[in-house]
Each structure stands twice: as structure tokens, then as C-alpha cells.
RNA sequence: AGAGAGUUGGCGGAGUGGUCGAACGCGGCGGUCUUGAAAACCGUUGUACCGCGAGGUACCGGGGGUUCGAAUCCCUCACUCUCUGCCA
């Protein structure tokens, strides 16, 4: 969430940023934060004064008791009753303000970075670059959901039987291709200086709040109700939360972690032709890269992460493009997001395979993730993450783009990982 | 899952109702000494909120209660450890 100070000290910039995102009540929200914070401060001061007086009297009583002046002590005791009452009232009032303030802050999204283009929807995203030639396929080319049936490498019916729609079973070369991609991605991350971690796949509520999945977005996650645990929608959640409530030394920065995990999404959204096959699943695999960065370095880090994802796509010989998300399409917690889309020839459409974002201090604020600067003052850090990469649509693109009468050819770099060069 | 023990500052570890934000040790930082380092010695060393400042307030696993006053007593939840049980 945004820091109160950020909003209070830069009200115009905050309103401008939120309005760019399409919020119509930005001014109202900012006013509310400022007002609530003011009330909070005033109540806090009153409460502190009351408690100070009360502490003072208690100390006197203690002293008198020690000296055996019982009677005088009793006289002072009487005075404390009032203070006790008013401190109780003030505490409740204060808590009320704090809760309202927090609730309001939770509902305010991150401010878009200045480079974020204006716009309301996906069509307004800025195409930063395109790479690679779009393949032209023979007339008999078919989409991946037919290819996986033809070669019997992914079985939706089986998954449906044991779990439900959106939980595919990978078989034979399909399973081996998955494993190959995961290993390939992890090796690339390690070569780029990321420390590999294997986090838990279930997270608690605190972690959900830390990265912004909670409150209000629990509908996107699967929940273990009686334990208050959630299946991770992305490794971003457990890996970033590794650093919740942490104060780092400046010398430790940047922190770079990578992890492979399955991801679980309820995705109650739309269904139809565009979500057929591997295009959208309830469970899928992804290698995620995360950086904890010094505020001055975070945009440099973001460019580095984007380049990392691009290079992987280039090695896989997949044509792709890079989008800079417009303000309206930007995720709630992000300040700047690049999407990478791979061209799927048989579907003749672009498929999102990676999303690389800088959250600036938005997550750090919730996480209480800080560092000590040169003056030994604690400052908020910046968090970033990106997919490098998500598997299913990569698999879809490889299958569709590389299909021929002889089968599906594997990209050169992948063959040492798959152990085969064609699916037929 | 059952029984018992525990949870204090970066770490170890005192503290069972009254200047306790918390002794002491280690570690960290600054300094003295030294050509430099080590040792020794001296000083310093949690976080947040309010306040221009002096200073004040809160926090001893979380939440609640008793009391004029709680790290210390009571209730509750979570977690950790040991033994037993089960198990990849």
C-alpha cells in the first residue's frame, strides 16, 4: 500500500496518478486519508498524554507504598479512575481511526510510473518491441489442443476425472517437456545470479496481505478453510514474503531469488475458445524471478529482468513482443509492468507468457521490508518480480509453431534437457 | 494425535507485580593504543508512533483479562522442543 506520508505530502501527484488509472474518486480518497490521519494523530497525542499522566501517578503510588504512606497512596488511586476511563475511550477511538485508515489505504492502488501510457484497456498497451519473424504454417496446421491429442502428451479428460477442468495430466514426452523447460529456466536464472529457492506452496494470511493478494482478492486463490491457508497463485507470494519484517543492510542489495512452483488460480472469469487447451489453467507451472532492490536501482533491475525473460524466448526461437501496460491495465500493486507475449501461429494470436513488474515501495510497505541507509535510517526497499517463464503457453507456442508433417521439432537449446528432438 | 517443557532485544541469557526498554555476555559500530592488525581499554548499539525540540507513548510470541501499576498473575490462540504414536 501507499505510505500515508506519500499521500499527505504529495496529494496532487497522488490524485493525478490514481486518476490516470481510471479512478474517479481519487480526490475523495486522498482527502479521506489525510483527514483520517489527522484525526489519528490528534487522538494519539491525547491518549499519550493521558497515559503519561497515569504512569506518573502510578509511579507516585509505588513510591508512597514503599515509604509506608498507605493513606496518601489511596488518595492518589482515586484520581486514576478518570484517567483509566478516558484512556479506554481514546484507545477505542484511536483504533477506529487506524482501522478506517488502513482499510482506505488497502483500497488505493499503486501509483503508475511516469512512463506508463494512458489508457483504459489491453488495446491501449504500448508495444515496446517485437522480435522474430511470425511463422507461416501450412494449411493443415492445427492448434495445440489438437496436437496434444494427436501425440497423446497432455490429457484433459483424465485431469478432469481426478480433479476437474483446468487440471491437465501431462504424459510421456509432454511430461518430459515440462520437466525440461523447468530445468532450462532454472539454469538460466542461476546463470543470471538468482539464488534458487523452493518455497512452500501454501501460504498464511499474513503472507497474502504482504504481497497484496489479501484483502479482497481471496476469490482468486484456493483456500484451505479450516487452516486459513491458501494455495499460492504465484511463487511471488512465498518468495517475496521471505523478506517480510526484515531490515536489510545496504550491502546485501540487491537480493535475487528464483523458484519453480506450480501455481493455482481459481480464475472464475470468462470461458470459451480463447481459453481452450493450455491457454488458461487452474494449475500450471512457472519459474519466477524476484528481486529486492535499492530504490535507486529498481528500474535498472526491472530492465535487467525484462532482458532476462527476452533472452530465454530468443533461445527458444519463439517470436515475441514486449508490451508496456497502460494505466488501466496495470495490476493493482504494480507501478510499471512489462508483459511478454509469444506468438502462437496456429491460433494466430499473442499469448502472455511473462509479466515483469516493479512494485516500488507498495509491497515493501505492507511487508515492512526495509534497509538502513548511510545515515543509519530505515528506508523502504523496492520489490520486483517476473515470470521467467510460465510453462503452458510456451508449450502451446512450441507445439504450434514447430509443427510439421514429421512431428513437432524441439528448439535446439532444449534437446539436452528433453533427451529427444521431436514429438511424433 | 497424546503427555510434558518452553517462547525476552542481531544472538545467548537474567529477570515472578512498582524508575525494566529490560542486568550480563557475545556480535555490530565509533574511538584510544599500533607502521598496520590483533589483544586490551573507553563509548555506542531495537522498532514504531506523536512532537520544531525537550521529551512523551507503545511493543518482552499474538489476542484478551486482573491491578493505581504487568516481561512478571489469569484466560485463550499460535509456534518451538522432548518423549510416545503414525509416516514419505
Coordinates of C-alpha atoms (C1' of nucleotides) in Angstrom, one line a residue:
Chain A
X1 CA 0.0 0.0 0.0
X2 CA 1.0 3.6 -0.3
X3 CA 2.5 5.2 2.7
X4 CA 0.4 7.8 4.4
X5 CA 3.3 10.3 4.1
X6 CA 3.4 9.8 0.4
X7 CA -0.2 10.7 0.0
X8 CA -0.2 13.5 2.6
X9 CA 3.0 15.1 1.2
X10 CA 2.1 14.8 -2.5
X11 CA -1.7 15.0 -2.7
X12 CA -1.8 16.4 -6.2
X13 CA 0.6 13.8 -7.6
X14 CA -1.4 11.1 -5.9
X15 CA -4.7 12.2 -7.4
X16 CA -3.1 12.5 -10.8
X17 CA -1.6 9.0 -10.6
X18 CA -4.8 7.4 -9.4
X19 CA -6.9 9.3 -12.0
X20 CA -4.6 8.0 -14.7
X21 CA -5.5 4.5 -13.6
X22 CA -9.2 5.3 -14.1
X23 CA -10.2 6.0 -10.5
X24 CA -13.0 8.6 -10.4
X25 CA -12.9 9.2 -6.7
X26 CA -9.2 9.8 -6.3
X27 CA -9.6 13.2 -4.7
X28 CA -12.1 11.9 -2.3
X29 CA -9.8 9.0 -1.3
X30 CA -6.8 11.3 -0.8
X31 CA -8.9 13.7 1.3
X32 CA -10.1 10.8 3.4
X33 CA -6.6 9.6 4.1
X34 CA -5.4 13.0 5.1
X35 CA -8.4 13.6 7.3
X36 CA -8.2 10.2 9.0
X37 CA -4.5 10.6 9.5
X38 CA -5.1 13.9 11.1
X39 CA -7.7 12.5 13.5
X40 CA -5.5 9.6 14.2
X41 CA -2.6 11.9 15.2
X42 CA -4.8 14.1 17.4
X43 CA -6.2 11.1 19.2
X44 CA -2.8 9.5 19.6
X45 CA -1.5 12.7 21.2
X46 CA -4.4 12.9 23.6
X47 CA -4.0 9.2 24.5
X48 CA -0.3 9.5 25.1
X49 CA -0.8 12.5 27.4
X50 CA -3.4 10.6 29.4
X51 CA -1.2 7.5 29.7
X52 CA 1.8 9.7 30.7
X53 CA -0.2 11.2 33.5
X54 CA -1.5 7.8 34.5
X55 CA 2.0 6.4 34.5
X56 CA 3.2 9.3 36.6
X57 CA 0.5 8.7 39.3
X58 CA 1.2 5.0 39.4
X59 CA 4.9 5.7 40.0
X60 CA 3.9 8.0 42.8
X61 CA 1.7 5.4 44.3
X62 CA 4.6 2.9 44.1
X63 CA 6.9 5.3 45.9
X64 CA 4.4 6.1 48.6
X65 CA 3.7 2.4 49.2
X66 CA 7.4 1.8 49.6
X67 CA 7.5 4.5 52.2
X68 CA 4.5 3.1 54.0
X69 CA 2.3 6.1 53.3
X70 CA -0.7 4.0 52.6
X71 CA -3.3 6.7 53.1
X72 CA -1.7 9.1 50.7
X73 CA -1.4 6.4 48.1
X74 CA -5.1 5.6 48.4
X75 CA -5.9 9.2 47.8
X76 CA -4.0 9.2 44.5
X77 CA -5.6 6.0 43.5
X78 CA -8.9 7.7 43.3
X79 CA -7.6 10.1 40.8
X80 CA -6.6 7.4 38.4
X81 CA -10.1 6.1 37.8
X82 CA -11.0 9.0 35.5
X83 CA -7.8 8.6 33.5
X84 CA -8.4 5.0 33.1
X85 CA -11.8 5.7 31.6
X86 CA -10.7 8.3 29.2
X87 CA -7.7 6.2 28.1
X88 CA -10.0 3.4 27.4
X89 CA -12.3 5.6 25.3
X90 CA -9.4 7.1 23.5
X91 CA -7.9 3.8 22.7
X92 CA -11.1 2.7 21.1
X93 CA -11.4 5.9 19.1
X94 CA -7.8 5.6 18.0
X95 CA -8.3 2.0 16.9
X96 CA -11.3 3.0 14.9
X97 CA -9.3 5.7 13.0
X98 CA -6.5 3.3 12.4
X99 CA -8.8 0.6 11.0
X100 CA -10.5 3.1 8.8
X101 CA -7.2 4.5 7.6
X102 CA -5.8 1.0 6.8
X103 CA -9.0 0.0 5.1
X104 CA -8.9 3.1 2.9
X105 CA -5.2 2.5 2.1
X106 CA -5.8 -1.1 1.2
X107 CA -8.3 0.2 -1.4
X108 CA -5.8 2.5 -3.0
X109 CA -3.7 1.0 -5.8
X110 CA -0.1 1.8 -6.6
X111 CA 0.8 5.0 -8.4
X112 CA 1.7 4.3 -12.0
X113 CA 5.3 5.1 -13.1
X114 CA 5.6 8.2 -15.3
X115 CA 6.4 6.1 -18.3
X116 CA 3.1 4.2 -18.0
X117 CA 1.0 5.1 -21.0
X118 CA -2.5 6.5 -20.7
X119 CA -5.3 4.0 -21.4
X120 CA -8.2 2.0 -20.2
X121 CA -7.8 -1.5 -21.6
X122 CA -5.5 -4.0 -23.1
X123 CA -5.7 -2.4 -26.6
X124 CA -4.1 0.7 -25.1
X125 CA -1.0 -1.1 -24.1
X126 CA 2.1 0.2 -25.7
X127 CA 4.0 -2.2 -27.9
X128 CA 7.7 -1.6 -26.9
X129 CA 9.2 -4.0 -29.4
X130 CA 8.6 -7.1 -31.5
X131 CA 11.2 -9.8 -32.0
X132 CA 11.4 -12.6 -34.5
X133 CA 9.5 -13.4 -37.7
X134 CA 6.0 -14.7 -37.4
X135 CA 6.0 -18.2 -38.8
X136 CA 3.7 -19.1 -41.7
X137 CA 2.3 -22.5 -41.2
X138 CA 0.9 -24.9 -43.8
X139 CA -2.8 -25.0 -44.3
X140 CA -3.1 -28.3 -42.4
X141 CA -1.6 -26.7 -39.3
X142 CA -3.7 -27.3 -36.2
X143 CA -3.9 -25.6 -32.7
X144 CA -2.1 -27.1 -29.8
X145 CA -5.2 -28.7 -28.2
X146 CA -5.4 -30.9 -31.3
X147 CA -1.7 -31.6 -31.4
X148 CA -1.6 -32.8 -27.8
X149 CA -4.4 -35.2 -28.6
X150 CA -2.7 -36.3 -31.8
X151 CA 0.6 -37.1 -29.9
X152 CA -1.1 -38.1 -26.7
X153 CA 1.1 -35.9 -24.5
X154 CA -1.5 -33.9 -22.4
X155 CA -4.8 -35.4 -21.3
X156 CA -7.5 -33.1 -20.2
X157 CA -10.2 -35.8 -19.8
X158 CA -8.0 -37.7 -17.3
X159 CA -7.3 -34.5 -15.3
X160 CA -11.0 -33.7 -15.4
X161 CA -11.8 -37.1 -13.9
X162 CA -9.4 -36.9 -11.0
X163 CA -9.6 -33.1 -10.3
X164 CA -11.7 -31.1 -12.7
X165 CA -11.5 -28.8 -15.7
X166 CA -8.2 -26.9 -15.9
X167 CA -6.1 -29.6 -14.3
X168 CA -4.4 -31.4 -17.2
X169 CA -2.3 -34.6 -16.9
X170 CA 1.0 -34.4 -18.8
X171 CA 2.1 -37.7 -20.2
X172 CA 5.3 -39.2 -21.8
X173 CA 7.0 -36.6 -23.9
X174 CA 4.6 -34.0 -22.6
X175 CA 5.7 -34.5 -19.1
X176 CA 9.3 -34.7 -20.1
X177 CA 9.0 -31.4 -22.0
X178 CA 7.6 -29.8 -18.9
X179 CA 10.5 -31.0 -16.8
X180 CA 12.9 -29.9 -19.4
X181 CA 11.5 -26.4 -19.5
X182 CA 11.6 -26.0 -15.7
X183 CA 15.2 -27.1 -15.6
X184 CA 16.2 -24.9 -18.5
X185 CA 14.5 -21.9 -16.9
X186 CA 16.1 -22.5 -13.5
X187 CA 19.6 -22.9 -15.0
X188 CA 19.1 -19.6 -16.9
X189 CA 18.1 -17.9 -13.6
X190 CA 21.1 -19.3 -11.8
X191 CA 23.4 -18.2 -14.5
X192 CA 21.9 -14.7 -14.2
X193 CA 22.8 -14.6 -10.5
X194 CA 19.5 -15.7 -8.9
X195 CA 19.6 -17.9 -5.8
X196 CA 17.2 -20.8 -6.3
X197 CA 14.7 -21.4 -3.6
X198 CA 11.9 -23.9 -3.1
X199 CA 9.2 -22.2 -1.1
X200 CA 6.0 -23.7 0.4
X201 CA 3.0 -23.9 -1.9
X202 CA 0.6 -23.0 0.9
X203 CA 0.8 -19.5 2.5
X204 CA -0.9 -18.0 5.5
X205 CA -3.0 -14.8 5.7
X206 CA -0.1 -12.6 6.7
X207 CA 1.7 -13.5 3.5
X208 CA -1.4 -12.8 1.5
X209 CA -1.6 -9.4 2.9
X210 CA 2.2 -8.8 2.4
X211 CA 2.1 -9.0 -1.3
X212 CA -1.4 -7.8 -1.9
X213 CA -3.5 -10.9 -2.6
X214 CA -5.4 -10.1 0.5
X215 CA -7.7 -8.4 1.4
X216 CA -10.5 -8.6 -1.2
X217 CA -8.8 -10.8 -3.7
X218 CA -9.1 -14.1 -1.9
X219 CA -11.5 -15.3 -4.6
X220 CA -8.6 -15.8 -6.9
X221 CA -6.9 -18.3 -4.6
X222 CA -7.8 -21.7 -3.5
X223 CA -8.3 -21.8 0.3
X224 CA -7.8 -24.5 2.9
X225 CA -10.7 -23.1 5.0
X226 CA -10.2 -24.8 8.4
X227 CA -6.5 -23.9 8.4
X228 CA -6.7 -20.4 6.9
X229 CA -4.1 -21.3 4.3
X230 CA -4.1 -20.5 0.6
X231 CA -2.6 -22.3 -2.4
X232 CA -0.1 -19.9 -4.0
X233 CA -1.3 -18.2 -7.2
X234 CA 2.4 -17.5 -8.0
X235 CA 5.7 -18.0 -6.4
X236 CA 5.9 -14.3 -6.0
X237 CA 3.9 -14.6 -2.8
X238 CA 6.1 -17.0 -0.8
X239 CA 9.4 -15.8 -2.2
X240 CA 8.7 -12.1 -1.6
X241 CA 7.3 -12.8 1.9
X242 CA 10.6 -14.4 2.7
X243 CA 11.6 -10.8 3.4
X244 CA 8.6 -9.8 5.4
X245 CA 9.5 -7.9 8.6
X246 CA 13.1 -7.7 7.6
X247 CA 15.6 -4.9 7.8
X248 CA 18.5 -5.4 5.4
X249 CA 21.9 -3.9 5.2
X250 CA 22.5 -1.8 2.1
X251 CA 25.5 -4.0 1.3
X252 CA 23.1 -7.0 0.9
X253 CA 21.4 -5.5 -2.0
X254 CA 20.1 -6.5 -4.5
X255 CA 18.6 -9.8 -3.3
X256 CA 17.8 -12.1 -6.3
X257 CA 15.8 -15.3 -5.9
X258 CA 14.3 -17.6 -8.4
X259 CA 12.0 -20.5 -7.8
X260 CA 10.0 -23.1 -9.6
X261 CA 6.5 -23.8 -8.3
X262 CA 3.1 -24.9 -9.5
X263 CA 0.6 -22.1 -9.4
X264 CA -3.0 -22.4 -8.5
X265 CA -5.7 -20.0 -9.7
X266 CA -9.4 -20.2 -9.5
X267 CA -9.8 -17.8 -12.4
X268 CA -13.5 -17.7 -12.2
X269 CA -13.5 -15.4 -15.3
X270 CA -14.5 -16.0 -18.8
X271 CA -14.6 -19.2 -20.7
X272 CA -14.7 -20.0 -24.4
X273 CA -12.5 -20.5 -27.4
X274 CA -9.7 -18.2 -26.2
X275 CA -9.2 -20.2 -23.1
X276 CA -9.1 -23.6 -24.8
X277 CA -6.3 -26.1 -24.2
X278 CA -3.3 -24.8 -22.3
X279 CA -4.3 -21.1 -22.6
X280 CA -5.7 -20.9 -19.2
X281 CA -5.5 -23.4 -16.4
X282 CA -6.3 -23.8 -12.7
X283 CA -2.9 -25.3 -12.1
X284 CA 0.2 -24.5 -14.1
X285 CA 4.0 -24.4 -13.7
X286 CA 6.1 -21.3 -13.6
X287 CA 9.7 -20.2 -12.8
X288 CA 9.5 -16.9 -11.0
X289 CA 12.3 -14.4 -10.5
X290 CA 12.2 -11.9 -7.6
X291 CA 14.4 -9.0 -6.7
X292 CA 14.6 -6.9 -3.6
X293 CA 16.2 -3.7 -4.8
X294 CA 17.6 -0.4 -3.6
X295 CA 15.1 2.3 -4.6
X296 CA 17.6 4.0 -6.8
X297 CA 18.4 0.8 -8.7
X298 CA 14.9 -0.8 -9.1
X299 CA 14.2 0.4 -12.7
X300 CA 17.6 -0.7 -13.8
X301 CA 16.8 -4.1 -12.2
X302 CA 13.4 -4.1 -14.0
X303 CA 15.1 -3.7 -17.3
X304 CA 17.5 -6.5 -16.4
X305 CA 14.7 -8.8 -15.6
X306 CA 12.9 -8.0 -18.8
X307 CA 16.0 -8.7 -20.8
X308 CA 16.5 -12.0 -19.0
X309 CA 13.0 -13.2 -20.0
X310 CA 13.5 -11.9 -23.6
X311 CA 16.7 -13.9 -23.9
X312 CA 15.0 -17.1 -22.8
X313 CA 12.4 -16.6 -25.5
X314 CA 15.0 -15.9 -28.1
X315 CA 16.9 -19.1 -27.2
X316 CA 13.6 -21.0 -27.6
X317 CA 13.3 -19.4 -31.0
X318 CA 9.9 -18.0 -30.3
X319 CA 8.7 -14.8 -31.8
X320 CA 7.5 -12.4 -29.1
X321 CA 6.7 -8.8 -28.4
X322 CA 7.0 -6.7 -25.3
X323 CA 4.1 -4.5 -24.0
X324 CA 4.2 -1.7 -21.5
X325 CA 0.9 -2.0 -19.8
X326 CA -1.3 1.1 -19.8
X327 CA -2.5 2.7 -16.6
X328 CA -5.9 1.0 -16.9
X329 CA -4.5 -2.5 -17.4
X330 CA -1.8 -2.2 -14.8
X331 CA -2.2 -4.6 -11.8
X332 CA -3.4 -3.1 -8.5
X333 CA 0.0 -3.3 -6.8
X334 CA 2.4 -2.5 -9.7
X335 CA 4.0 0.8 -10.7
X336 CA 5.2 -0.5 -14.1
X337 CA 4.6 -3.8 -15.8
X338 CA 6.1 -5.2 -19.0
X339 CA 4.2 -8.2 -20.5
X340 CA 5.9 -10.6 -22.8
X341 CA 3.7 -12.2 -25.4
X342 CA 4.6 -15.1 -27.6
X343 CA 3.0 -15.5 -31.0
X344 CA 1.1 -18.7 -31.4
X345 CA 0.9 -19.3 -35.1
X346 CA -2.0 -21.8 -35.3
X347 CA -4.2 -19.7 -33.1
X348 CA -2.9 -16.6 -34.8
X349 CA -2.7 -14.7 -31.6
X350 CA -0.4 -13.4 -28.9
X351 CA -0.2 -15.3 -25.7
X352 CA 1.1 -13.7 -22.5
X353 CA 3.9 -15.8 -21.1
X354 CA 5.5 -13.4 -18.7
X355 CA 4.8 -10.3 -16.7
X356 CA 7.7 -8.3 -15.2
X357 CA 6.8 -5.7 -12.6
X358 CA 8.3 -3.1 -10.3
X359 CA 6.1 -2.5 -7.2
X360 CA 8.4 0.2 -5.8
X361 CA 7.6 0.5 -2.1
X362 CA 4.0 -0.6 -2.4
X363 CA 4.6 -4.2 -1.3
X364 CA 7.6 -3.2 0.9
X365 CA 5.3 -1.0 2.9
X366 CA 2.9 -3.9 3.7
X367 CA 5.8 -6.3 4.2
X368 CA 7.8 -3.9 6.4
X369 CA 10.7 -4.6 4.2
X370 CA 13.4 -2.0 4.8
X371 CA 17.1 -1.3 4.8
X372 CA 19.4 1.0 6.7
X373 CA 20.8 3.8 4.7
X374 CA 24.2 5.6 5.1
X375 CA 22.8 7.7 8.0
X376 CA 21.5 4.5 9.7
X377 CA 17.9 5.5 8.9
X378 CA 15.5 2.8 7.9
X379 CA 14.1 3.2 4.4
X380 CA 11.6 1.2 2.3
X381 CA 13.0 -1.1 -0.3
X382 CA 11.6 -1.8 -3.7
X383 CA 10.3 -5.3 -4.7
X384 CA 10.2 -6.6 -8.3
X385 CA 9.2 -9.9 -9.8
X386 CA 8.7 -11.5 -13.2
X387 CA 7.9 -14.9 -14.7
X388 CA 10.8 -16.5 -16.4
X389 CA 8.8 -18.1 -17.6
X390 CA 5.3 -19.6 -17.3
X391 CA 5.1 -23.0 -19.0
X392 CA 1.7 -23.8 -20.5
X393 CA 1.6 -21.1 -23.2
X394 CA 5.3 -21.7 -24.0
X395 CA 4.4 -25.3 -24.6
X396 CA 1.4 -24.3 -26.7
X397 CA 3.6 -22.0 -28.8
X398 CA 6.4 -24.5 -29.3
X399 CA 3.9 -27.2 -30.3
X400 CA 2.0 -24.9 -32.8
X401 CA 5.0 -23.0 -34.3
X402 CA 7.2 -26.0 -34.7
X403 CA 4.7 -28.5 -36.1
X404 CA 5.3 -30.3 -39.4
X405 CA 4.3 -33.5 -41.1
X406 CA 7.2 -35.2 -39.3
X407 CA 6.1 -34.1 -35.8
X408 CA 7.0 -31.2 -33.5
X409 CA 10.6 -30.2 -33.6
X410 CA 12.2 -29.2 -30.2
X411 CA 14.2 -26.0 -30.0
X412 CA 17.9 -26.7 -30.1
X413 CA 18.7 -25.4 -26.6
X414 CA 16.0 -27.7 -25.1
X415 CA 17.2 -31.0 -26.6
X416 CA 19.9 -31.6 -23.9
X417 CA 17.1 -31.2 -21.4
X418 CA 14.3 -33.2 -23.1
X419 CA 16.5 -36.0 -24.3
X420 CA 14.6 -36.1 -27.6
X421 CA 14.4 -33.8 -30.6
X422 CA 11.0 -34.4 -31.9
X423 CA 7.5 -35.2 -30.6
X424 CA 5.8 -37.6 -33.0
Chain B
rA1 C1' -2.6 -37.5 17.6
rG2 C1' -1.3 -38.0 23.4
rA3 C1' 1.9 -36.2 27.6
rG4 C1' 5.3 -32.6 29.3
rA5 C1' 8.6 -28.2 28.8
rG6 C1' 9.2 -23.6 26.6
rU7 C1' 8.6 -18.7 23.6
rU8 C1' 12.6 -12.0 26.5
rG9 C1' 16.5 -7.1 22.1
rG10 C1' 21.0 -9.4 16.0
rC11 C1' 22.4 -14.0 19.1
rG12 C1' 23.0 -16.3 24.0
rG13 C1' 20.7 -15.4 28.6
rA14 C1' 18.9 -12.9 33.6
rG15 C1' 14.6 -11.0 35.3
rU16 C1' 7.8 -13.7 39.2
rG17 C1' 3.8 -7.2 40.4
rG18 C1' 6.4 -0.8 41.3
rU19 C1' 12.0 4.4 37.6
rC20 C1' 12.5 -2.7 33.3
rG21 C1' 13.0 -0.9 27.2
rA22 C1' 14.7 -4.6 30.3
rA23 C1' 21.2 -7.0 34.1
rC24 C1' 25.2 -9.7 32.0
rG25 C1' 27.9 -12.0 27.9
rC26 C1' 28.7 -12.3 22.5
rG27 C1' 28.3 -9.8 18.0
rG28 C1' 27.9 -4.8 15.3
rC29 C1' 29.5 0.3 15.1
rG30 C1' 32.9 4.5 16.7
rG31 C1' 37.3 5.7 19.3
rU32 C1' 42.2 5.2 22.2
rC33 C1' 46.8 2.4 21.7
rU34 C1' 49.6 0.4 17.0
rU35 C1' 53.6 1.4 11.0
rG36 C1' 49.1 -1.9 10.2
rA37 C1' 46.3 -5.7 12.5
rA38 C1' 45.1 -8.5 16.9
rA39 C1' 44.6 -8.0 22.1
rA40 C1' 43.2 -4.6 25.8
rC41 C1' 40.5 -0.4 27.2
rC42 C1' 36.5 3.5 26.6
rG43 C1' 32.0 4.8 24.3
rU44 C1' 27.8 3.3 21.5
rU45 C1' 24.3 -0.2 19.6
rG46 C1' 15.9 -2.4 18.9
rU47 C1' 11.3 -0.8 16.2
rA48 C1' 7.1 2.3 15.6
rC49 C1' 4.0 6.5 16.6
rC50 C1' 3.3 11.8 18.5
rG51 C1' 6.2 16.4 19.0
rC52 C1' 10.1 22.1 15.9
rG53 C1' 12.5 20.5 20.3
rA54 C1' 12.9 19.0 25.3
rG55 C1' 10.5 14.9 25.6
rG56 C1' 6.3 11.5 25.6
rU57 C1' 3.7 6.8 24.3
rA58 C1' 3.5 1.7 22.8
rC59 C1' 5.9 -3.1 22.0
rC60 C1' 9.4 -8.9 26.4
rG61 C1' 5.2 -15.0 20.6
rG62 C1' -0.4 -13.0 19.2
rG63 C1' -5.1 -11.5 21.5
rG64 C1' -7.9 -10.6 25.9
rG65 C1' -8.3 -10.0 31.4
rU66 C1' -6.9 -8.7 36.8
rU67 C1' -4.4 -4.2 39.1
rC68 C1' -3.4 2.5 40.7
rG69 C1' 0.8 -0.2 38.3
rA70 C1' 2.3 -6.5 34.3
rA71 C1' 8.0 -9.1 30.9
rU72 C1' 6.4 -10.8 35.8
rC73 C1' -0.6 -13.1 37.8
rC74 C1' -5.1 -15.3 35.0
rC75 C1' -7.6 -16.9 30.3
rU76 C1' -7.0 -18.0 25.2
rC77 C1' -4.6 -18.9 20.5
rA78 C1' -0.2 -19.8 17.7
rC79 C1' 4.5 -21.7 17.4
rU80 C1' 9.1 -24.5 19.1
rC81 C1' 11.4 -28.5 21.8
rU82 C1' 11.4 -33.6 24.3
rC83 C1' 9.1 -38.4 24.9
rU84 C1' 5.2 -41.7 22.9
rG85 C1' 2.2 -42.8 18.4
rC86 C1' 1.9 -42.5 13.0
rC87 C1' 4.5 -41.8 8.4
rA88 C1' 7.3 -40.1 2.9

